[in-house]
PDB file of C-alpha atoms in Angstrom:
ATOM      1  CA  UNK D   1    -116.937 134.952  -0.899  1.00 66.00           C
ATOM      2  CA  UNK D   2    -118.661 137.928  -3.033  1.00 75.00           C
ATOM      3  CA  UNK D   3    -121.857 137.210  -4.244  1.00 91.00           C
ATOM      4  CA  UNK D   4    -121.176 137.373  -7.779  1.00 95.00           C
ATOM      5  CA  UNK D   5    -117.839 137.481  -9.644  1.00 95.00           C
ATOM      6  CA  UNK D   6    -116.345 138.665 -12.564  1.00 94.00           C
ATOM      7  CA  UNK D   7    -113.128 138.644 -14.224  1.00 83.00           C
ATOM      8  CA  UNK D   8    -112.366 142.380 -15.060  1.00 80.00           C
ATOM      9  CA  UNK D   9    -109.541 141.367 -17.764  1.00 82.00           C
ATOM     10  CA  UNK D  10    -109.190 143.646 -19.582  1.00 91.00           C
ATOM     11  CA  UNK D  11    -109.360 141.170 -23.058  1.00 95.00           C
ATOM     12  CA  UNK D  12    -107.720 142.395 -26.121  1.00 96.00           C
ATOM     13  CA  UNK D  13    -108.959 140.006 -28.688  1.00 97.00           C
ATOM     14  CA  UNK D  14    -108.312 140.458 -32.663  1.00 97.00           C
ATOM     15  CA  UNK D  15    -111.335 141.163 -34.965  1.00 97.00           C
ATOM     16  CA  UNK D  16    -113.262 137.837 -35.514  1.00 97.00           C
ATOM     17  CA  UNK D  17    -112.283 135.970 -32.779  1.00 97.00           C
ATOM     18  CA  UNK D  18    -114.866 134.510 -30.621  1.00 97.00           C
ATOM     19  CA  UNK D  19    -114.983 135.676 -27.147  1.00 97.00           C
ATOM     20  CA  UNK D  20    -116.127 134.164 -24.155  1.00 96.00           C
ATOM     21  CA  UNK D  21    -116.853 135.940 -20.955  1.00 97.00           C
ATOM     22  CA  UNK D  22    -117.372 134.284 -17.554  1.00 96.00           C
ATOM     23  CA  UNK D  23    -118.867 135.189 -14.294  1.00 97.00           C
ATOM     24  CA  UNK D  24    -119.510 132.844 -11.107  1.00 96.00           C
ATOM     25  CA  UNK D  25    -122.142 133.080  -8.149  1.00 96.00           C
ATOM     26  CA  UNK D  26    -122.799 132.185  -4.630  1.00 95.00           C
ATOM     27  CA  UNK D  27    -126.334 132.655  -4.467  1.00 92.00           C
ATOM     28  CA  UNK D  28    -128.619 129.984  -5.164  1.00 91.00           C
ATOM     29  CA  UNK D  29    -131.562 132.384  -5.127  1.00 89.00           C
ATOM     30  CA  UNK D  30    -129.949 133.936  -8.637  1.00 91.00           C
ATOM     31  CA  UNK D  31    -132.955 132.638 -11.334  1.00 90.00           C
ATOM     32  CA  UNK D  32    -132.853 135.302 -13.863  1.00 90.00           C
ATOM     33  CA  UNK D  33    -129.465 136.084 -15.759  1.00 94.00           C
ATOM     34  CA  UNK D  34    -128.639 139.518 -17.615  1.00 94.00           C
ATOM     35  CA  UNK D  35    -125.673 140.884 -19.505  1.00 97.00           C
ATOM     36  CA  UNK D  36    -125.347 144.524 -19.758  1.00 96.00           C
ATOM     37  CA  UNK D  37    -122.805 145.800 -21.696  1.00 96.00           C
ATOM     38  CA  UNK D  38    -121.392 149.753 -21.112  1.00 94.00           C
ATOM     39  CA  UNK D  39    -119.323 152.164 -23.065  1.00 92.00           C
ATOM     40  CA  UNK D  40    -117.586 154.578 -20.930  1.00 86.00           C
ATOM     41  CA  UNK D  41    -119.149 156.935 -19.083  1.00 82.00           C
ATOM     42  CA  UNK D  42    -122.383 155.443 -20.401  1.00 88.00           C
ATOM     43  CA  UNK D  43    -125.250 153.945 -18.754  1.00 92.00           C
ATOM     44  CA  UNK D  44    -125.926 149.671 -18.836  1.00 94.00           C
ATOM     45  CA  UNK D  45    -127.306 148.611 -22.080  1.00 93.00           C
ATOM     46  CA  UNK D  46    -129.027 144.840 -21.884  1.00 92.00           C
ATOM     47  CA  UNK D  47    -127.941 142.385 -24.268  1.00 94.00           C
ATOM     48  CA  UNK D  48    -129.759 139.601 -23.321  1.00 91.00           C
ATOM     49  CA  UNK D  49    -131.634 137.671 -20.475  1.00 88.00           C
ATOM     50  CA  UNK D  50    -132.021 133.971 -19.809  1.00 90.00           C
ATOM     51  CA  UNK D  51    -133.943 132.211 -16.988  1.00 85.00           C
ATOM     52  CA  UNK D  52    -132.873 129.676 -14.899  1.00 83.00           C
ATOM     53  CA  UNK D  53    -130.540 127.129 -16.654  1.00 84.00           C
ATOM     54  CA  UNK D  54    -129.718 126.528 -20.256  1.00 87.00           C
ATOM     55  CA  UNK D  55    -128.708 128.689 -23.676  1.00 92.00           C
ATOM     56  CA  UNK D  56    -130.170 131.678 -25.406  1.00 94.00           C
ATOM     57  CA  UNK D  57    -128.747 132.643 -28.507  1.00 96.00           C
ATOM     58  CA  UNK D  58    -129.058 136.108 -30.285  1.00 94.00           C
ATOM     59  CA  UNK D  59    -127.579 137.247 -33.535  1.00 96.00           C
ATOM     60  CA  UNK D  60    -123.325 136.902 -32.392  1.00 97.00           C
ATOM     61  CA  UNK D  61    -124.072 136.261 -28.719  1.00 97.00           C
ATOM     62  CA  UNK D  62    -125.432 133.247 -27.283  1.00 97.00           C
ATOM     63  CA  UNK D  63    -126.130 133.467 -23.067  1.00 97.00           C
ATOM     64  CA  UNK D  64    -124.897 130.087 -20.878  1.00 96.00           C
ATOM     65  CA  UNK D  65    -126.332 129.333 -17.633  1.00 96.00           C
ATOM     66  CA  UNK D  66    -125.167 126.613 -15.615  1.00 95.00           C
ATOM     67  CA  UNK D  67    -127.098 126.753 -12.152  1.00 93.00           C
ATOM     68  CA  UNK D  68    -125.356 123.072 -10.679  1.00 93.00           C
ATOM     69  CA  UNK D  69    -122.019 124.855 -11.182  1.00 94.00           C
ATOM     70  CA  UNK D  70    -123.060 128.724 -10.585  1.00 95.00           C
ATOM     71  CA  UNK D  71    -121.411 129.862 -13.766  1.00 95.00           C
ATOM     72  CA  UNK D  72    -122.645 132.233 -16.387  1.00 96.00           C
ATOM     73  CA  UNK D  73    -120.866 132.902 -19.775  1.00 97.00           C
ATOM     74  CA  UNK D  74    -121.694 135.013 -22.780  1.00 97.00           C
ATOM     75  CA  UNK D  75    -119.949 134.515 -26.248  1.00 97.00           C
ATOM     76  CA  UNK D  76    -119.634 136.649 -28.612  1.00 97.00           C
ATOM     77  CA  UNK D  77    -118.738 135.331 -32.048  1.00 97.00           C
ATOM     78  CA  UNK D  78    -117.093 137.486 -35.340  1.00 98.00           C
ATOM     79  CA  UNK D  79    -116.182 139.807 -32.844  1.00 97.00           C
ATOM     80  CA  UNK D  80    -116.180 143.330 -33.526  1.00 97.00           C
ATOM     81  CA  UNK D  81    -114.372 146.238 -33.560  1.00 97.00           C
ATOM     82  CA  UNK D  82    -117.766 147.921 -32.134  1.00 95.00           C
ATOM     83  CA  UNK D  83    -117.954 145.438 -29.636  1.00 96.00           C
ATOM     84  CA  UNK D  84    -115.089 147.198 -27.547  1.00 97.00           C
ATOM     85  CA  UNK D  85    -116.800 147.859 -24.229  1.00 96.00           C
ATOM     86  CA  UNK D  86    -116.985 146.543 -20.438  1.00 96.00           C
ATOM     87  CA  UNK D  87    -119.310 144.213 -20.371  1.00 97.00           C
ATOM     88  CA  UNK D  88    -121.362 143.179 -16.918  1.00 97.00           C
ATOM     89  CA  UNK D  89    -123.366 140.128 -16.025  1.00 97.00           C
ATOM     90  CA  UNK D  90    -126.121 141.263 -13.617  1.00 95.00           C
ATOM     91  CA  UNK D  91    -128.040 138.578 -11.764  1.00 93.00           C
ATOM     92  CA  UNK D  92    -131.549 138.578  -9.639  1.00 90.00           C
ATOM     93  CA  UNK D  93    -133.862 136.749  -7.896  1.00 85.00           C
ATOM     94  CA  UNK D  94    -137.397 135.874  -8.099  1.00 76.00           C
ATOM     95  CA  UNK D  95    -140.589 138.663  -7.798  1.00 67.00           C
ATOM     96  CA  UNK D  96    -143.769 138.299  -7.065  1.00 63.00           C
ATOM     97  CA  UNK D  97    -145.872 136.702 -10.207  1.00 62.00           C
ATOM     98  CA  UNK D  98    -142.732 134.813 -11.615  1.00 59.00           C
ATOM     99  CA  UNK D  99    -140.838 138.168 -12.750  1.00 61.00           C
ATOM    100  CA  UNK D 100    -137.428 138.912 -12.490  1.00 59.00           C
ATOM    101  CA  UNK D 101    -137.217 140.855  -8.701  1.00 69.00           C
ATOM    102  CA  UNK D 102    -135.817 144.299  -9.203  1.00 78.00           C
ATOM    103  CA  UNK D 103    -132.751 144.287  -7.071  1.00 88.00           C
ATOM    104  CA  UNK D 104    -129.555 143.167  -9.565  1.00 92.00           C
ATOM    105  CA  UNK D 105    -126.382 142.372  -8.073  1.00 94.00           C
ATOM    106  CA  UNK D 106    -123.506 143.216 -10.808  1.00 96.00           C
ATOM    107  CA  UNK D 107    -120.298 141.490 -11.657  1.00 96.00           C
ATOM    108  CA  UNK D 108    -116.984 144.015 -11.880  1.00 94.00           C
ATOM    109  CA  UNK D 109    -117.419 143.877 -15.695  1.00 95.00           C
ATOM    110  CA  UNK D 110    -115.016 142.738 -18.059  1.00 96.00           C
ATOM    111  CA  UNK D 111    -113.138 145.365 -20.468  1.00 95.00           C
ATOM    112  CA  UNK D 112    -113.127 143.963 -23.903  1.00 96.00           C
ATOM    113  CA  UNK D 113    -110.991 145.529 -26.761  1.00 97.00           C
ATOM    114  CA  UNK D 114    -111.608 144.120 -29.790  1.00 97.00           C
ATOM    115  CA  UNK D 115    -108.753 145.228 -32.443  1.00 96.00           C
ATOM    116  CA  UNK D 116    -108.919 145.635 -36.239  1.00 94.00           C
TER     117      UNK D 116
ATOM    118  CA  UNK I   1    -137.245 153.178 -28.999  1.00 71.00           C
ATOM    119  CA  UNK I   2    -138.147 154.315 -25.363  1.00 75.00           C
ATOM    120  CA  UNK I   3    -135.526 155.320 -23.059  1.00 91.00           C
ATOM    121  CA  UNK I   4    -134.577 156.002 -19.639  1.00 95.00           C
ATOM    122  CA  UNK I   5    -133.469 159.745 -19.789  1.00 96.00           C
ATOM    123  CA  UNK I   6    -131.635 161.240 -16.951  1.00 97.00           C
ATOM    124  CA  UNK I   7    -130.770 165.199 -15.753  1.00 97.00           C
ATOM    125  CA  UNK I   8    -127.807 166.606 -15.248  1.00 97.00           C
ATOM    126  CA  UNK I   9    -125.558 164.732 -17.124  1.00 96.00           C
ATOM    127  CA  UNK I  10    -122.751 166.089 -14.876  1.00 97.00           C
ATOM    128  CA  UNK I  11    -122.971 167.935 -11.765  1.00 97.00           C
ATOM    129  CA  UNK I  12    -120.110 169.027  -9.818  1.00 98.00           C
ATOM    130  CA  UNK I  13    -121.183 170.296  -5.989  1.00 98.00           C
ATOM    131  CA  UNK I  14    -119.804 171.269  -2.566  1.00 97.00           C
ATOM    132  CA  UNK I  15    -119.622 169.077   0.339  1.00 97.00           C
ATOM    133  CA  UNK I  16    -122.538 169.179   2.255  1.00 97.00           C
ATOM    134  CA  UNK I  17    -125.497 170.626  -0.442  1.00 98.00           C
ATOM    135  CA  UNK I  18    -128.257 169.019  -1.544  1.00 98.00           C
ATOM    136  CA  UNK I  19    -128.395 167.288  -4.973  1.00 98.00           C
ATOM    137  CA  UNK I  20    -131.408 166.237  -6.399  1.00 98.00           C
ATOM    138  CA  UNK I  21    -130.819 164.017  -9.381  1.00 98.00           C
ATOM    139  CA  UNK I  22    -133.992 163.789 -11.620  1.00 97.00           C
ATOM    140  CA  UNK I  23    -134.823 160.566 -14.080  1.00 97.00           C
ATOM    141  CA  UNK I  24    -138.040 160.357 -16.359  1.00 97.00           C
ATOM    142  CA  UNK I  25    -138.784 156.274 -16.531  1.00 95.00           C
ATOM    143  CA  UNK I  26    -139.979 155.008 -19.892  1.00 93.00           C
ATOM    144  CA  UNK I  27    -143.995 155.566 -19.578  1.00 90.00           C
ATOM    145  CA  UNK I  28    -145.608 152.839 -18.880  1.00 87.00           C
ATOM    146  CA  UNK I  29    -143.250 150.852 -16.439  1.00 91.00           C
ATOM    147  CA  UNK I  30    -143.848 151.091 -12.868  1.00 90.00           C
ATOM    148  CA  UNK I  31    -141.136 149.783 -10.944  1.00 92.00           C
ATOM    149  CA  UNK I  32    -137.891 152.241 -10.595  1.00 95.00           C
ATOM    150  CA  UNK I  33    -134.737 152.045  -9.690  1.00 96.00           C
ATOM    151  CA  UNK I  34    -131.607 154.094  -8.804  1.00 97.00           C
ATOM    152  CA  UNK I  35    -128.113 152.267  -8.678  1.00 97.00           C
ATOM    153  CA  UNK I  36    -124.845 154.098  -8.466  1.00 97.00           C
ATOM    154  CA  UNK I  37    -121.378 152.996  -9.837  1.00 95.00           C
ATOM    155  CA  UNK I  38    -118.169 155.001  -7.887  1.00 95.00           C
ATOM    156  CA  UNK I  39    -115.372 154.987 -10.526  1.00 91.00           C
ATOM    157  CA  UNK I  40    -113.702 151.515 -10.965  1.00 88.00           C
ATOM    158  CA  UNK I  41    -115.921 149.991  -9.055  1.00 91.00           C
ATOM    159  CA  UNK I  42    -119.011 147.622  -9.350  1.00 93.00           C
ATOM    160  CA  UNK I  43    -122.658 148.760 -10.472  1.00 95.00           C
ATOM    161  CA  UNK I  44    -124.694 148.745  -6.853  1.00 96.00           C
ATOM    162  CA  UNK I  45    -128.551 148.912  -6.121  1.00 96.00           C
ATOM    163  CA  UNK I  46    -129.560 151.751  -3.943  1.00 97.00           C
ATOM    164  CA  UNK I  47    -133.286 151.742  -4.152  1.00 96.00           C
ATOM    165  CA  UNK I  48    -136.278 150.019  -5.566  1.00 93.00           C
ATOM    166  CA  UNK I  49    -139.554 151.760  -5.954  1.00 93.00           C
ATOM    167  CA  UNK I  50    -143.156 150.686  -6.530  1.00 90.00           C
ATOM    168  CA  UNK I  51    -146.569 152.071  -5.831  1.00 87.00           C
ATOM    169  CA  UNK I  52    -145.540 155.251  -4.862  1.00 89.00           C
ATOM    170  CA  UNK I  53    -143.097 154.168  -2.104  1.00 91.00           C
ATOM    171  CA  UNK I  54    -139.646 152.205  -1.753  1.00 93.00           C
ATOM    172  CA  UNK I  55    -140.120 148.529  -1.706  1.00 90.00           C
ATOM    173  CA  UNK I  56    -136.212 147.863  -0.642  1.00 90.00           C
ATOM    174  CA  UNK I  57    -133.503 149.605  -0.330  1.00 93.00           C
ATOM    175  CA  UNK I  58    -129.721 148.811   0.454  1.00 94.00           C
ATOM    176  CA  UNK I  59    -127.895 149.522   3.483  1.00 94.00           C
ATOM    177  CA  UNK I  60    -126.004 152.610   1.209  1.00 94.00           C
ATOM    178  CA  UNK I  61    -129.760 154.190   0.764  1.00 96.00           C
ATOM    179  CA  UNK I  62    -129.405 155.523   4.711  1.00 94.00           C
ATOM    180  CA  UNK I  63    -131.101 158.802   6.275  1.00 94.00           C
ATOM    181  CA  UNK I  64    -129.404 161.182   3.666  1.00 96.00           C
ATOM    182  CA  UNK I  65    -130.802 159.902   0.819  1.00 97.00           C
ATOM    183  CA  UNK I  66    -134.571 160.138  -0.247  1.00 97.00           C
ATOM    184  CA  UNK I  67    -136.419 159.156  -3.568  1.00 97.00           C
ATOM    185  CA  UNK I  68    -139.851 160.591  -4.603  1.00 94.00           C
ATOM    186  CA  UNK I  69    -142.278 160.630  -7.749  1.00 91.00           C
ATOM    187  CA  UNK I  70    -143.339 164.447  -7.365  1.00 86.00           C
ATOM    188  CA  UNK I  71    -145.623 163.729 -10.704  1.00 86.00           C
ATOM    189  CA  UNK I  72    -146.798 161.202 -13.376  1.00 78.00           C
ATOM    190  CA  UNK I  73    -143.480 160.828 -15.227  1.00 86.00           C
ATOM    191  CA  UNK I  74    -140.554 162.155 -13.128  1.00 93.00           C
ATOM    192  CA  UNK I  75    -138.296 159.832 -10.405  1.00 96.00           C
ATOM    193  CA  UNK I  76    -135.742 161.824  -8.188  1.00 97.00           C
ATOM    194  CA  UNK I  77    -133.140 161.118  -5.955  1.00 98.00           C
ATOM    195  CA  UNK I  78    -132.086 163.579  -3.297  1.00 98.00           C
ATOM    196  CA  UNK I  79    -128.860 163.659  -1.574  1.00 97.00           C
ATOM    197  CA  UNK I  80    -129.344 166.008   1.608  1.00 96.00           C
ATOM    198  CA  UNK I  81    -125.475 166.437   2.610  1.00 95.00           C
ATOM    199  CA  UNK I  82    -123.510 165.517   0.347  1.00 97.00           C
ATOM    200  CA  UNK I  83    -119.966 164.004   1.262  1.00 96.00           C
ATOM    201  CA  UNK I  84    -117.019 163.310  -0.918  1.00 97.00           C
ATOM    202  CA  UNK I  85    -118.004 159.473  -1.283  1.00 96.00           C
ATOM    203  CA  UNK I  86    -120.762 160.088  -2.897  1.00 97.00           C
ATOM    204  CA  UNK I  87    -119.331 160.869  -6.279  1.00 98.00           C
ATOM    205  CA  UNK I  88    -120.023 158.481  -8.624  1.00 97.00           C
ATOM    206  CA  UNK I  89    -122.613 157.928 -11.680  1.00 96.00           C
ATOM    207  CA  UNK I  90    -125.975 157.519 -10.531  1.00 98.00           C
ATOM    208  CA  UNK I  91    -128.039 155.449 -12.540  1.00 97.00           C
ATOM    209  CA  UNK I  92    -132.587 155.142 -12.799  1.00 97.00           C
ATOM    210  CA  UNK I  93    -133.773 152.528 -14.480  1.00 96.00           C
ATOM    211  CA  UNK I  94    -137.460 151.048 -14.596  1.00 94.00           C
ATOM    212  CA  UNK I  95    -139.185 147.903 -15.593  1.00 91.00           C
ATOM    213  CA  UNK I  96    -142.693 147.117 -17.151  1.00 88.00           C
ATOM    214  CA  UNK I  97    -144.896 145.268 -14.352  1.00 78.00           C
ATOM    215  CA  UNK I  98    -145.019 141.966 -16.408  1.00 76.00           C
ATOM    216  CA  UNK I  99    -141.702 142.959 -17.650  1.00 72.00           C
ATOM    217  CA  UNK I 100    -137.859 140.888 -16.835  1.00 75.00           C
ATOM    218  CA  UNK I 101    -135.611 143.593 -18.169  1.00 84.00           C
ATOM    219  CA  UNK I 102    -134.412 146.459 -16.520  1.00 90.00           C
ATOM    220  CA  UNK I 103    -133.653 149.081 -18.494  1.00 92.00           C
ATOM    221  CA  UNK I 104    -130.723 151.976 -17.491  1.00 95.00           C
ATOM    222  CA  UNK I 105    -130.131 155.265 -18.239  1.00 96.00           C
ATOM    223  CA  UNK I 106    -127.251 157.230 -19.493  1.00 95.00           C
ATOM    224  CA  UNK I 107    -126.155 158.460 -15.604  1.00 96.00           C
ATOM    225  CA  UNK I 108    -125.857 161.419 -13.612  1.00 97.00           C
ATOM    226  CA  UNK I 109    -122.231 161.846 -12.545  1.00 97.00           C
ATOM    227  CA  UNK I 110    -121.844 163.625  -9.386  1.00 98.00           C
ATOM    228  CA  UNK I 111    -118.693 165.106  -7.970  1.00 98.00           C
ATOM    229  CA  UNK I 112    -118.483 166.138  -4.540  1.00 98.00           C
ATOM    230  CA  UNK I 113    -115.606 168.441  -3.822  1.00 97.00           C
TER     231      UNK I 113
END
């Protein structure tokens, strides 16, 4: 079973539509949750990050972690045309003094096209 | 707002040279990274960095590769003999030491021919 997994789509979705985004784990060590998204040929930019459990909300996109079932989702409302991208959930363990430890383990990413 | 920059953008090289890929981290952070993503394929850790030496690195981070903070404000990777599976986009990134987020930069993409 891979560690983390994504579905890579790709999602063609029309302007305005809500999106949702989905990526399951394996390992129960995963307490800090990121989702990167990446233009093409472009280098991860962080949306957001949520710890442990629960929902984080910011602006359109609002962060789900569900740690009992191993499943992360992002959604992403009144999409965007400029929200065309692949977007990647990224997930790590635990550091010393309660930080996020360095070494992420990415999803495939998910190519979302988000038409006029 | 602070970045992670990285140089070359793009180099292309033949099998077997060195490559040394450089990264400046955003100033104050002190952890750094390099990841590398081979076309269609996932984002993977290579190496972690801390305190002026590697604090993990995966089991693609073997003999040929090296990292090393020559100065204050530049991170490289080196590549001693290159082979045609390492092309892909090499990514640095750094984090604050109280800090959660990782931050990337744009890539180096590397083409070994």
């Amino acid at each position: 079973q891979k560690e983390v997994e994504q579905d890579p789509g790709p999602l063609s979705v029309p302007e305005g539509a809500i999106v949702s985004l989905n990526c399951t784990y394996s390992n129960s060590a995963f307490q800090y949750f990121m989702w990167y998204r990446q233009y093409s040929r472009k280098g991860p930019e962080l949306l957001m990050y949520t710890y442990s459990s629960g929902n984080k909300e910011d602006g359109r996109f609002t962060a789900q972690v569900d740690k009992s079932s191993k499943y992360i989702s992002l959604f992403i409302r009144d999409s965007q045309p400029s929200d065309s991208a692949t977007y990647l959930c990224a997930m790590s363990g635990m550091g010393a003094g309660g930080t996020s430890y360095g070494k992420l383990t990415f999803g495939q990413g998910t190519i979302l096209t988000v038409h006029p | 707002e602070p970045e992670v920059t990285q140089t070359p953008s793009h180099q292309v090289t033949q099998m077997g040279q060195e490559v040394i890929l450089r990264c400046v981290p955003i100033s104050n952070h002190l952890y750094f990274y390099w990841y590398r993503q081979i076309l269609g394929q996932k984002v993977e850790f290579l190496v972690s960095f801390y305190n002026n030496e590697i604090s993990e690195k995966s089991e693609i981070f073997d003999d040929q590769f090296s990292v090393e903070r020559p100065d204050g404000s530049n991170f490289t990777l080196k590549i001693r003999s290159t082979k045609l599976e390492d092309s892909a986009m090499y990514f640095c990134a750094s984090r604050a030491d109280s800090g959660n987020t990782i931050y990337f930069g744009e890539g180096s993409w590397l083409t070994v021919v």
